[in-house]
CSV table of C-alpha atoms and ligand atoms in Angstrom, one decimal:
chain,number,residue,atom,x,y,z
A,1,UNK,CA,24.4,178.9,202.8
A,2,UNK,CA,23.1,180.4,199.1
A,3,UNK,CA,26.5,179.8,196.6
A,4,UNK,CA,25.8,182.3,194.0
A,5,UNK,CA,26.8,180.2,190.7
A,6,UNK,CA,29.9,181.4,188.9
A,7,UNK,CA,31.7,179.6,192.7
A,8,UNK,CA,30.2,176.3,192.8
A,9,UNK,CA,33.5,175.1,192.2
A,10,UNK,CA,33.8,171.4,190.9
A,11,UNK,CA,29.5,171.9,190.1
A,12,UNK,CA,30.4,174.2,188.1
A,13,UNK,CA,27.1,176.5,185.9
A,14,UNK,CA,26.0,173.2,184.1
A,15,UNK,CA,26.6,171.1,186.2
A,16,UNK,CA,24.3,173.3,188.8
A,17,UNK,CA,21.7,173.1,186.2
A,18,UNK,CA,22.1,169.4,185.3
A,19,UNK,CA,22.0,167.9,189.0
A,20,UNK,CA,18.4,170.4,189.8
A,21,UNK,CA,17.1,168.8,185.6
A,22,UNK,CA,18.2,165.2,186.8
A,23,UNK,CA,16.6,165.8,190.6
A,24,UNK,CA,13.6,167.4,189.3
A,25,UNK,CA,13.4,164.3,186.4
A,26,UNK,CA,14.0,161.5,189.8
A,27,UNK,CA,10.3,161.1,190.0
A,28,UNK,CA,9.4,161.8,186.5
A,29,UNK,CA,8.8,159.6,183.4
A,30,UNK,CA,12.0,160.4,182.0
A,31,UNK,CA,13.8,159.4,185.1
A,32,UNK,CA,17.5,157.2,184.7
A,33,UNK,CA,15.9,154.5,186.2
A,34,UNK,CA,12.8,154.9,184.1
A,35,UNK,CA,14.6,154.9,180.9
A,36,UNK,CA,16.7,152.1,182.1
A,37,UNK,CA,14.1,150.2,182.7
A,38,UNK,CA,12.2,150.9,179.4
A,39,UNK,CA,15.5,150.0,177.9
A,40,UNK,CA,15.6,146.7,179.5
A,41,UNK,CA,11.5,146.1,178.1
A,42,UNK,CA,12.9,147.6,175.1
A,43,UNK,CA,15.3,145.2,174.5
A,44,UNK,CA,13.2,142.4,176.0
A,45,UNK,CA,10.8,142.9,174.1
A,46,UNK,CA,13.3,142.8,170.8
A,47,UNK,CA,14.7,139.7,171.9
A,48,UNK,CA,11.0,138.0,172.5
A,49,UNK,CA,9.2,139.7,169.3
A,50,UNK,CA,11.8,139.3,166.9
A,51,UNK,CA,12.9,143.3,166.0
A,52,UNK,CA,15.6,142.2,164.8
A,53,UNK,CA,17.0,143.0,161.5
A,54,UNK,CA,15.6,139.5,159.9
A,55,UNK,CA,12.0,140.7,161.0
A,56,UNK,CA,12.9,143.7,158.6
A,57,UNK,CA,13.4,140.6,155.4
A,58,UNK,CA,10.0,139.3,156.4
A,59,UNK,CA,12.1,136.7,158.9
A,60,UNK,CA,10.9,134.8,161.3
A,61,UNK,CA,12.6,136.4,165.3
A,62,UNK,CA,15.9,134.7,165.9
A,63,UNK,CA,17.3,133.5,168.9
A,64,UNK,CA,20.1,131.6,170.4
A,65,UNK,CA,18.9,128.2,171.6
A,66,UNK,CA,22.3,126.2,172.5
A,67,UNK,CA,26.4,127.5,172.3
A,68,UNK,CA,28.3,124.0,171.8
A,69,UNK,CA,31.8,124.0,172.9
A,70,UNK,CA,33.9,121.7,171.5
A,71,UNK,CA,37.6,120.8,172.4
A,72,UNK,CA,39.8,118.6,170.2
A,73,UNK,CA,42.9,118.5,169.2
A,74,UNK,CA,43.1,116.2,165.8
A,75,UNK,CA,47.1,117.4,165.1
A,76,UNK,CA,46.6,120.1,168.6
A,77,UNK,CA,44.7,121.1,170.8
A,78,UNK,CA,42.1,123.5,169.6
A,79,UNK,CA,38.5,125.1,170.7
A,80,UNK,CA,35.4,125.5,169.0
A,81,UNK,CA,32.3,127.4,169.9
A,82,UNK,CA,28.8,126.4,167.5
A,83,UNK,CA,26.3,128.6,168.4
A,84,UNK,CA,22.1,127.2,167.0
A,85,UNK,CA,19.7,129.3,166.9
A,86,UNK,CA,15.6,128.7,166.8
A,87,UNK,CA,15.9,128.8,162.5
A,88,UNK,CA,16.5,125.1,162.2
A,89,UNK,CA,19.8,124.2,160.1
A,90,UNK,CA,21.7,128.0,161.4
A,91,UNK,CA,24.0,127.8,163.5
A,92,UNK,CA,27.7,129.7,163.2
A,93,UNK,CA,31.3,128.3,164.0
A,94,UNK,CA,34.1,130.0,166.0
A,95,UNK,CA,37.5,129.4,166.7
A,96,UNK,CA,38.1,130.3,170.9
A,97,UNK,CA,41.7,128.2,170.6
A,98,UNK,CA,44.4,129.9,172.8
A,99,UNK,CA,47.4,128.3,173.1
A,100,UNK,CA,48.3,126.7,176.0
A,101,UNK,CA,44.8,127.8,178.2
A,102,UNK,CA,42.8,126.0,176.2
A,103,UNK,CA,40.1,124.9,178.7
A,104,UNK,CA,40.7,127.9,180.7
A,105,UNK,CA,38.4,129.3,177.7
A,106,UNK,CA,35.8,126.3,177.3
A,107,UNK,CA,35.0,126.6,181.0
A,108,UNK,CA,34.9,130.0,180.4
A,109,UNK,CA,32.6,129.9,177.2
A,110,UNK,CA,30.4,126.8,179.1
A,111,UNK,CA,30.2,128.4,182.6
A,112,UNK,CA,29.7,131.7,182.0
A,113,UNK,CA,29.1,133.4,178.7
A,114,UNK,CA,27.2,130.5,177.1
A,115,UNK,CA,24.3,131.4,180.3
A,116,UNK,CA,24.3,134.7,179.1
A,117,UNK,CA,23.0,134.0,175.0
A,118,UNK,CA,20.5,131.2,175.4
A,119,UNK,CA,17.3,133.9,173.9
A,120,UNK,CA,19.9,136.7,172.8
A,121,UNK,CA,19.2,137.6,168.7
A,122,UNK,CA,21.8,136.5,167.1
A,123,UNK,CA,21.6,139.4,165.1
A,124,UNK,CA,22.9,142.7,167.5
A,125,UNK,CA,26.8,141.7,167.4
A,126,UNK,CA,28.0,144.9,168.5
A,127,UNK,CA,25.4,144.9,172.1
A,128,UNK,CA,26.2,141.3,172.6
A,129,UNK,CA,29.8,142.7,172.1
A,130,UNK,CA,29.3,145.5,174.2
A,131,UNK,CA,27.4,143.0,176.3
A,132,UNK,CA,30.2,140.3,177.1
A,133,UNK,CA,33.0,142.7,177.0
A,134,UNK,CA,31.9,145.4,179.7
A,135,UNK,CA,28.6,143.7,181.4
A,136,UNK,CA,31.0,141.1,183.7
A,137,UNK,CA,32.5,145.1,185.2
A,138,UNK,CA,35.7,142.0,184.9
A,139,UNK,CA,37.0,143.0,181.5
A,140,UNK,CA,39.8,142.2,179.0
A,141,UNK,CA,42.8,139.9,179.1
A,142,UNK,CA,43.8,136.6,176.8
A,143,UNK,CA,40.7,134.0,178.4
A,144,UNK,CA,37.8,136.3,178.0
A,145,UNK,CA,38.8,138.1,174.8
A,146,UNK,CA,40.1,134.5,173.7
A,147,UNK,CA,35.9,133.1,174.4
A,148,UNK,CA,34.6,136.2,172.5
A,149,UNK,CA,36.3,136.3,169.3
A,150,UNK,CA,35.0,132.4,169.5
A,151,UNK,CA,31.5,133.9,169.6
A,152,UNK,CA,31.9,137.0,167.2
A,153,UNK,CA,33.3,134.5,165.0
A,154,UNK,CA,29.9,132.8,165.0
A,155,UNK,CA,27.7,135.2,165.1
A,156,UNK,CA,29.3,137.0,162.2
A,157,UNK,CA,29.4,132.9,160.2
A,158,UNK,CA,25.1,133.9,161.5
A,159,UNK,CA,24.8,136.7,160.2
A,160,UNK,CA,26.5,135.8,156.5
A,161,UNK,CA,24.7,132.9,156.5
A,162,UNK,CA,21.0,134.5,157.3
A,163,UNK,CA,21.7,137.4,155.2
A,164,UNK,CA,22.9,134.9,152.0
A,165,UNK,CA,26.5,136.9,151.9
A,166,UNK,CA,29.4,136.4,152.6
A,167,UNK,CA,31.0,138.4,155.6
A,168,UNK,CA,33.6,140.0,153.1
A,169,UNK,CA,30.9,141.4,151.6
A,170,UNK,CA,28.6,142.1,155.1
A,171,UNK,CA,32.2,144.5,156.1
A,172,UNK,CA,32.4,146.6,152.5
A,173,UNK,CA,33.1,143.7,149.8
A,174,UNK,CA,36.1,143.6,148.7
A,175,UNK,CA,39.0,146.4,148.1
A,176,UNK,CA,41.5,143.4,147.0
A,177,UNK,CA,41.5,141.0,144.6
A,178,UNK,CA,43.2,138.7,147.6
A,179,UNK,CA,45.5,138.9,151.4
A,180,UNK,CA,49.2,138.5,150.1
A,181,UNK,CA,50.7,135.6,151.6
A,182,UNK,CA,54.2,135.3,153.7
A,183,UNK,CA,54.5,131.6,155.4
A,184,UNK,CA,57.5,130.7,158.3
A,185,UNK,CA,61.1,129.4,156.6
A,186,UNK,CA,63.0,127.9,159.8
A,187,UNK,CA,66.1,126.1,159.6
A,188,UNK,CA,69.0,124.6,161.9
A,189,UNK,CA,71.7,126.9,159.9
A,190,UNK,CA,72.4,129.2,156.5
A,191,UNK,CA,71.1,126.9,154.5
A,192,UNK,CA,68.4,124.9,155.5
A,193,UNK,CA,66.3,127.9,155.9
A,194,UNK,CA,67.4,129.0,152.1
A,195,UNK,CA,65.7,125.0,151.2
A,196,UNK,CA,62.9,125.7,152.8
A,197,UNK,CA,62.5,129.2,152.0
A,198,UNK,CA,63.4,128.3,148.3
A,199,UNK,CA,60.5,125.3,148.6
A,200,UNK,CA,57.9,128.4,149.4
A,201,UNK,CA,59.4,130.3,147.0
A,202,UNK,CA,57.9,127.2,144.6
A,203,UNK,CA,54.8,127.1,146.4
A,204,UNK,CA,54.5,130.7,144.7
A,205,UNK,CA,54.6,132.3,148.6
A,206,UNK,CA,56.9,136.1,147.4
A,207,UNK,CA,56.9,136.8,150.9
A,208,UNK,CA,58.8,134.4,153.8
A,209,UNK,CA,59.7,134.7,157.7
A,210,UNK,CA,63.1,133.8,158.4
A,211,UNK,CA,63.8,132.1,161.6
A,212,UNK,CA,67.2,130.2,162.3
A,213,UNK,CA,69.1,128.3,165.5
A,214,UNK,CA,71.5,130.4,167.8
A,215,UNK,CA,74.2,128.2,167.3
A,216,UNK,CA,75.6,126.9,171.5
A,217,UNK,CA,71.7,127.4,172.2
A,218,UNK,CA,69.4,124.5,172.3
A,219,UNK,CA,66.2,125.7,170.9
A,220,UNK,CA,65.3,129.2,169.9
A,221,UNK,CA,61.9,130.3,168.9
A,222,UNK,CA,60.5,128.9,166.3
A,223,UNK,CA,62.6,127.2,165.1
A,224,UNK,CA,63.6,123.4,164.7
A,225,UNK,CA,65.6,122.9,167.4
A,226,UNK,CA,67.6,119.4,166.8
A,227,UNK,CA,64.9,118.4,165.3
A,228,UNK,CA,64.1,118.2,161.4
A,229,UNK,CA,61.7,121.5,160.1
A,230,UNK,CA,58.6,119.3,159.6
A,231,UNK,CA,58.5,117.7,162.7
A,232,UNK,CA,59.8,121.3,164.5
A,233,UNK,CA,56.0,122.7,162.9
A,234,UNK,CA,54.3,123.2,165.8
A,235,UNK,CA,52.3,120.2,166.2
A,236,UNK,CA,50.5,118.8,169.5
A,237,UNK,CA,53.7,116.0,169.4
A,238,UNK,CA,56.0,118.9,169.9
A,239,UNK,CA,54.8,120.5,172.7
A,240,UNK,CA,55.2,118.4,176.2
A,241,UNK,CA,52.6,117.7,178.8
A,242,UNK,CA,54.9,120.0,180.7
A,243,UNK,CA,57.0,123.5,179.7
A,244,UNK,CA,60.5,122.5,178.0
A,245,UNK,CA,63.0,125.1,178.8
A,246,UNK,CA,65.3,126.3,175.6
A,247,UNK,CA,67.7,128.7,176.5
A,248,UNK,CA,68.5,132.4,175.0
A,249,UNK,CA,71.1,134.3,174.9
A,250,UNK,CA,71.1,137.9,172.6
A,251,UNK,CA,74.9,138.4,171.8
A,252,UNK,CA,74.8,135.6,169.5
A,253,UNK,CA,71.7,136.5,168.0
A,254,UNK,CA,71.6,140.0,167.2
A,255,UNK,CA,75.2,138.7,166.0
A,256,UNK,CA,74.0,135.8,163.8
A,257,UNK,CA,70.5,136.9,162.6
A,258,UNK,CA,71.9,140.5,160.6
A,259,UNK,CA,74.5,137.1,158.8
A,260,UNK,CA,71.4,136.1,158.5
A,261,UNK,CA,69.7,137.9,156.3
A,262,UNK,CA,73.1,138.9,154.7
A,263,UNK,CA,73.5,135.0,153.2
A,264,UNK,CA,69.6,135.2,152.2
A,265,UNK,CA,70.0,138.4,150.0
A,266,UNK,CA,72.7,136.5,148.4
A,267,UNK,CA,71.2,133.4,147.7
A,268,UNK,CA,67.5,134.4,146.5
A,269,UNK,CA,68.2,138.1,145.4
A,270,UNK,CA,66.7,141.4,146.7
A,271,UNK,CA,62.2,140.3,144.7
A,272,UNK,CA,61.7,138.0,148.3
A,273,UNK,CA,60.3,140.2,151.2
A,274,UNK,CA,61.7,139.3,154.0
A,275,UNK,CA,60.0,139.0,157.8
A,276,UNK,CA,62.0,138.0,161.0
A,277,UNK,CA,59.8,137.5,164.1
A,278,UNK,CA,62.4,138.6,167.6
A,279,UNK,CA,58.9,136.8,169.7
A,280,UNK,CA,59.5,139.9,172.3
A,281,UNK,CA,62.6,138.6,173.2
A,282,UNK,CA,65.1,141.8,173.0
A,283,UNK,CA,65.6,144.9,175.3
A,284,UNK,CA,65.0,148.5,173.7
A,285,UNK,CA,68.4,148.9,173.4
A,286,UNK,CA,69.2,145.6,171.4
A,287,UNK,CA,66.5,145.7,169.7
A,288,UNK,CA,67.4,149.1,167.7
A,289,UNK,CA,70.3,147.8,167.4
A,290,UNK,CA,69.4,144.7,165.6
A,291,UNK,CA,66.7,146.6,163.5
A,292,UNK,CA,69.9,149.3,162.7
A,293,UNK,CA,71.8,146.6,161.3
A,294,UNK,CA,69.1,145.2,159.2
A,295,UNK,CA,69.0,147.9,157.7
A,296,UNK,CA,70.8,146.9,154.6
A,297,UNK,CA,68.2,143.7,153.8
A,298,UNK,CA,65.6,145.8,153.9
A,299,UNK,CA,63.0,143.1,156.1
A,300,UNK,CA,59.1,144.2,154.9
A,301,UNK,CA,59.1,144.1,158.6
A,302,UNK,CA,60.3,143.4,161.9
A,303,UNK,CA,58.1,141.6,164.7
A,304,UNK,CA,57.3,142.1,168.6
A,305,UNK,CA,60.8,143.8,168.8
A,306,UNK,CA,59.7,144.1,171.8
A,307,UNK,CA,57.2,142.9,175.2
A,308,UNK,CA,54.3,144.1,175.3
A,309,UNK,CA,54.3,145.4,178.3
A,310,UNK,CA,56.8,148.5,176.8
A,311,UNK,CA,55.3,150.2,174.2
A,312,UNK,CA,57.2,154.0,174.7
A,313,UNK,CA,60.6,151.7,174.3
A,314,UNK,CA,59.7,151.5,170.0
A,315,UNK,CA,60.2,155.6,170.2
A,316,UNK,CA,64.1,154.2,170.7
A,317,UNK,CA,63.6,151.8,167.9
A,318,UNK,CA,62.2,154.4,166.0
A,319,UNK,CA,65.3,157.0,166.6
A,320,UNK,CA,68.1,153.9,165.2
A,321,UNK,CA,66.0,152.3,161.9
A,322,UNK,CA,63.9,153.0,159.0
A,323,UNK,CA,63.8,149.0,159.1
A,324,UNK,CA,60.1,148.7,159.2
A,325,UNK,CA,58.5,146.7,162.4
A,326,UNK,CA,55.3,145.4,163.3
A,327,UNK,CA,53.7,144.3,166.7
A,328,UNK,CA,50.8,143.4,169.0
A,329,UNK,CA,49.8,139.1,168.6
A,330,UNK,CA,50.4,139.4,172.4
A,331,UNK,CA,47.5,142.9,172.9
A,332,UNK,CA,44.1,142.0,174.7
A,333,UNK,CA,41.8,144.7,173.6
A,334,UNK,CA,41.8,147.5,170.8
A,335,UNK,CA,42.5,149.8,173.4
A,336,UNK,CA,46.1,147.9,173.7
A,337,UNK,CA,46.9,149.3,169.9
A,338,UNK,CA,46.5,152.6,171.0
A,339,UNK,CA,49.3,154.3,171.7
A,340,UNK,CA,51.7,152.8,168.9
A,341,UNK,CA,49.3,153.1,166.0
A,342,UNK,CA,48.5,157.2,167.3
A,343,UNK,CA,52.4,158.0,167.4
A,344,UNK,CA,53.1,156.2,164.0
A,345,UNK,CA,55.7,153.7,166.2
A,346,UNK,CA,55.1,151.1,164.5
A,347,UNK,CA,53.9,149.9,160.1
A,348,UNK,CA,52.7,146.8,160.8
A,349,UNK,CA,49.7,145.8,163.6
A,350,UNK,CA,49.6,142.3,164.1
A,351,UNK,CA,47.4,141.5,166.2
A,352,UNK,CA,45.7,138.4,166.5
A,353,UNK,CA,41.3,138.4,165.7
A,354,UNK,CA,41.8,135.6,167.8
A,355,UNK,CA,42.6,136.7,170.8
A,356,UNK,CA,40.8,140.4,171.3
A,357,UNK,CA,38.0,139.7,170.6
A,358,UNK,CA,37.1,139.0,167.4
A,359,UNK,CA,36.0,140.6,163.4
A,360,UNK,CA,33.9,142.7,165.9
A,361,UNK,CA,36.6,144.7,167.3
A,362,UNK,CA,39.9,143.8,164.7
A,363,UNK,CA,37.5,146.2,162.0
A,364,UNK,CA,38.1,148.9,164.8
A,365,UNK,CA,41.6,147.7,165.6
A,366,UNK,CA,42.3,148.5,161.1
A,367,UNK,CA,39.8,151.5,161.5
A,368,UNK,CA,42.1,153.3,163.6
A,369,UNK,CA,45.2,152.1,162.3
A,370,UNK,CA,43.7,153.3,158.6
A,371,UNK,CA,43.7,156.8,160.3
A,372,UNK,CA,47.2,156.9,161.0
A,373,UNK,CA,48.6,154.9,157.4
A,374,UNK,CA,49.4,151.6,159.9
A,375,UNK,CA,49.3,148.7,157.9
A,376,UNK,CA,47.4,144.9,159.5
A,377,UNK,CA,49.3,141.8,159.2
A,378,UNK,CA,46.9,140.1,161.8
A,379,UNK,CA,48.7,136.7,162.9
A,380,UNK,CA,48.4,134.2,161.2
A,381,UNK,CA,50.5,131.0,163.4
A,382,UNK,CA,48.9,126.8,163.4
A,383,UNK,CA,47.5,127.6,166.6
A,384,UNK,CA,44.5,129.1,166.0
A,385,UNK,CA,42.2,127.2,164.4
A,386,UNK,CA,40.9,127.6,161.0
A,387,UNK,CA,37.9,130.2,161.1
A,388,UNK,CA,39.9,132.9,162.4
A,389,UNK,CA,42.1,132.3,159.9
A,390,UNK,CA,39.3,132.2,157.6
A,391,UNK,CA,38.4,135.3,159.4
A,392,UNK,CA,41.4,137.4,158.6
A,393,UNK,CA,40.9,136.9,155.6
A,394,UNK,CA,37.6,138.6,155.5
A,395,UNK,CA,38.7,141.7,157.3
A,396,UNK,CA,41.4,141.5,154.7
A,397,UNK,CA,40.0,141.9,151.6
A,398,UNK,CA,37.4,144.3,152.8
A,399,UNK,CA,39.7,146.3,154.5
A,400,UNK,CA,41.6,149.6,152.6
A,401,UNK,CA,45.1,149.4,155.3
A,402,UNK,CA,46.3,145.9,154.5
A,403,UNK,CA,49.5,145.3,154.9
A,404,UNK,CA,50.5,141.4,154.9
A,405,UNK,CA,48.6,137.8,156.1
A,406,UNK,CA,50.6,135.5,157.8
A,407,UNK,CA,49.3,132.0,157.4
A,408,UNK,CA,49.7,127.9,157.2
A,409,UNK,CA,48.3,125.0,155.8
A,410,UNK,CA,46.3,122.6,158.0
A,411,UNK,CA,46.9,119.1,157.7
A,412,UNK,CA,44.3,116.4,156.1
A,413,UNK,CA,43.0,115.0,159.9
A,414,UNK,CA,42.8,118.7,161.4
A,415,UNK,CA,40.4,119.7,158.0
A,416,UNK,CA,38.5,116.2,158.8
A,417,UNK,CA,37.4,118.0,161.6
A,418,UNK,CA,37.6,121.4,161.1
A,419,UNK,CA,36.0,121.9,157.1
A,420,UNK,CA,36.8,125.1,154.4
A,421,UNK,CA,38.8,128.2,155.5
A,422,UNK,CA,40.7,130.6,153.5
A,423,UNK,CA,42.6,129.0,150.2
A,424,UNK,CA,46.4,130.4,148.9
A,425,UNK,CA,47.0,130.8,145.0
A,426,UNK,CA,50.4,132.0,144.1
A,427,UNK,CA,51.4,134.0,146.7
A,428,UNK,CA,47.7,135.3,147.5
A,429,UNK,CA,44.9,133.6,150.1
A,430,UNK,CA,41.0,134.1,150.1
A,431,UNK,CA,38.2,132.6,151.3
A,432,UNK,CA,35.0,131.5,148.5
A,433,UNK,CA,32.0,133.6,148.6
A,434,UNK,CA,29.4,130.8,150.4
A,435,UNK,CA,27.4,132.6,153.0
A,436,UNK,CA,29.1,133.3,155.9
A,437,UNK,CA,32.8,132.9,157.2
A,438,UNK,CA,33.0,129.3,155.1
A,439,UNK,CA,34.3,126.9,157.6
A,440,UNK,CA,32.4,124.1,159.9
A,441,UNK,CA,33.0,121.2,162.2
A,442,UNK,CA,32.6,117.4,162.2
A,443,UNK,CA,31.4,117.4,166.2
A,444,UNK,CA,31.5,112.9,165.3
A,445,UNK,CA,34.9,113.6,164.5
A,446,UNK,CA,35.9,116.6,167.0
A,447,UNK,CA,35.3,113.6,170.1
A,448,UNK,CA,37.5,111.0,167.8
A,449,UNK,CA,40.9,113.4,169.0
A,450,UNK,CA,40.3,114.7,172.5
A,451,UNK,CA,42.3,117.1,174.4
A,452,UNK,CA,45.4,116.8,175.5
A,453,UNK,CA,47.8,119.1,177.5
A,454,UNK,CA,50.1,120.9,176.2
A,455,UNK,CA,52.5,123.8,176.8
A,456,UNK,CA,54.6,126.3,174.7
A,457,UNK,CA,58.3,125.5,175.7
A,458,UNK,CA,59.6,128.7,178.6
A,459,UNK,CA,62.7,130.2,178.5
A,460,UNK,CA,65.7,130.9,180.0
A,461,UNK,CA,69.5,132.5,180.2
A,462,UNK,CA,73.0,130.9,180.8
A,463,UNK,CA,72.5,132.2,184.6
A,464,UNK,CA,68.9,130.6,184.9
A,465,UNK,CA,66.8,133.4,184.7
A,466,UNK,CA,63.5,133.7,182.9
A,467,UNK,CA,63.6,134.8,179.2
A,468,UNK,CA,60.7,135.8,176.8
A,469,UNK,CA,60.1,132.2,174.9
B,501,LIG,C1,54.4,133.3,166.7
B,501,LIG,C2,53.4,132.7,166.7
B,501,LIG,O1,53.2,133.3,163.9
B,501,LIG,C3,54.3,134.2,165.2
B,501,LIG,O2,54.6,135.5,164.3
B,501,LIG,O3,55.2,134.4,167.3
B,501,LIG,O4,53.3,131.4,166.3
B,501,LIG,C4,53.0,132.3,169.2
B,501,LIG,O5,54.5,131.8,168.8
B,501,LIG,C5,52.1,131.1,168.9
B,501,LIG,O6,51.5,131.7,168.2
B,501,LIG,C6,52.5,131.5,169.9
B,501,LIG,O7,51.4,129.7,170.9
B,502,LIG,MG1,54.7,136.3,166.8
C-alpha cells in the first residue's frame, strides 16, 4: 500500500527521499560500499605514495617501521613507547605509564596496537587517534587510553622533529612565558608540612599542595605515614608487591584539614597559593562541608572531592561553597569531562594527558574548557614519566585557559633512562626549543632496571569496608 509522504512516520519526507536516493545509489559509483572502498584505496595509496604532510615539503614519504615498548623500573615502573620510521634516525618517544597496571598497557601496545601502526604515515596523528580509539569498537578505559596516549605523544614528537619545531609551536605557539607550577608538601604533623612547604617556597615555588596525616589513622593519601617525607615520595621502594591496606575515616579528616590550612595561613601568610587533594574520599555532603570550612583560607583549588562516578553531586558542593574546585585525573576521555565543564561545576579540569589519549585529546579538553571559562590543571605526579610532563607543559604554554601545573622532580636514576623533559625555574615550568617533545630514552640503561610488580595502597574504613584510597 502506497503511503502519502506526509504520514510515513519514522521515515518522514527527508528519510523517504534519502532511502529512494540510496537504493538508486546502491550500484552507482557513489554507493556506500564503493565510497568506502575508494577511501580505503586512497588511504593505502596515501600511505604508500607518501602523499602525506611531508611530501608537500619535498620530504620523502614517511612510514612507521617499528614500535618498541620499553618497560623499565629505575626508581619506579615506567612504560615507554618508541616509534621508528623510514627516515633514518627519526623516531618518537612517548610515555604509557599506568600506575599498578603497567604490564597490561605494555601488552595492549605490543600485541594489539603496534601491528596496526606498521606501515602507517606517522604524520596523520588525528586519523591515527580516531583509528585506534573508535576502530577497535571496544573503546576507552585507563589501559587503552594510556596505550593510545603513549602512541599519540610519540607521533607528536616525530611531527615536531620533522618540522624542526618544539611541539608547542605546532600547537599554535606560546600564550605565556612559562607554566605556573605547584609541588607537594606532605607531613606527619602541621610543623612537618610547614617545614616542607617552606623548603618549596625557598626553591621558588609560589604554590604548594598541603597534605597531613590524620592522627590515629595509619597511612593517609599523600602523607608519609611513619616514614620521612623524602622516603615516602612515592618511590617503588614504598609500593608493596601487594596493596598495603591504609585506614581512613572521614570524621577526623574533616576536622583536621581546615585546621591545617588555618595553621599554614598563620605561618606562611596570605601570598602563597595553597592547594589540597581530597583524593576522591568523601561523600557529597562531606565534600560540601569541607569546601565550606576551607573558604576562609582561600585555596587555589580543592581537588577531587568526589569519586569520578558522581559528577552530578558537584552541584551540592557549589551550593555550599565558593572554594575553587578541580577534578579529573581519573577521567579517561574527553567525554568524561563534558558534564562538569558544561555546567561550570568545576573551575579546573585536571585530566591526566597520559590517561585520556595524549595531546590530541588534551587540546580538545582545553578548548571545551575555554568555552566555559574553566582552566586547566593537568595531573603531574611522579607516577607518569617525563615525556607526559613535557607534553603537559607544551600544551600549558600554548593554550589561553591554562591554570596551574602539578610537577615533581625526577631522580637522577630516572633521568639516566629518560632524558629531557620540562625544567623548573622561579615558580614556573618550561620546555626547551628542541624539536619535538624534548625527551629521549636510553634503551640500554632501561634494560638495567627490570620491571618490579608494585601496587598502590588500598584504603578501608574502621568497619573493614573498602574506601577510596
Ligand atoms: C595524586 C596522584 O598527584 C595527585 O594529584 O592524585 O599522586 C595519584 O595519587 C597517583 O597518580 C596515583 O597513581
Ligand atoms: Mg590528585
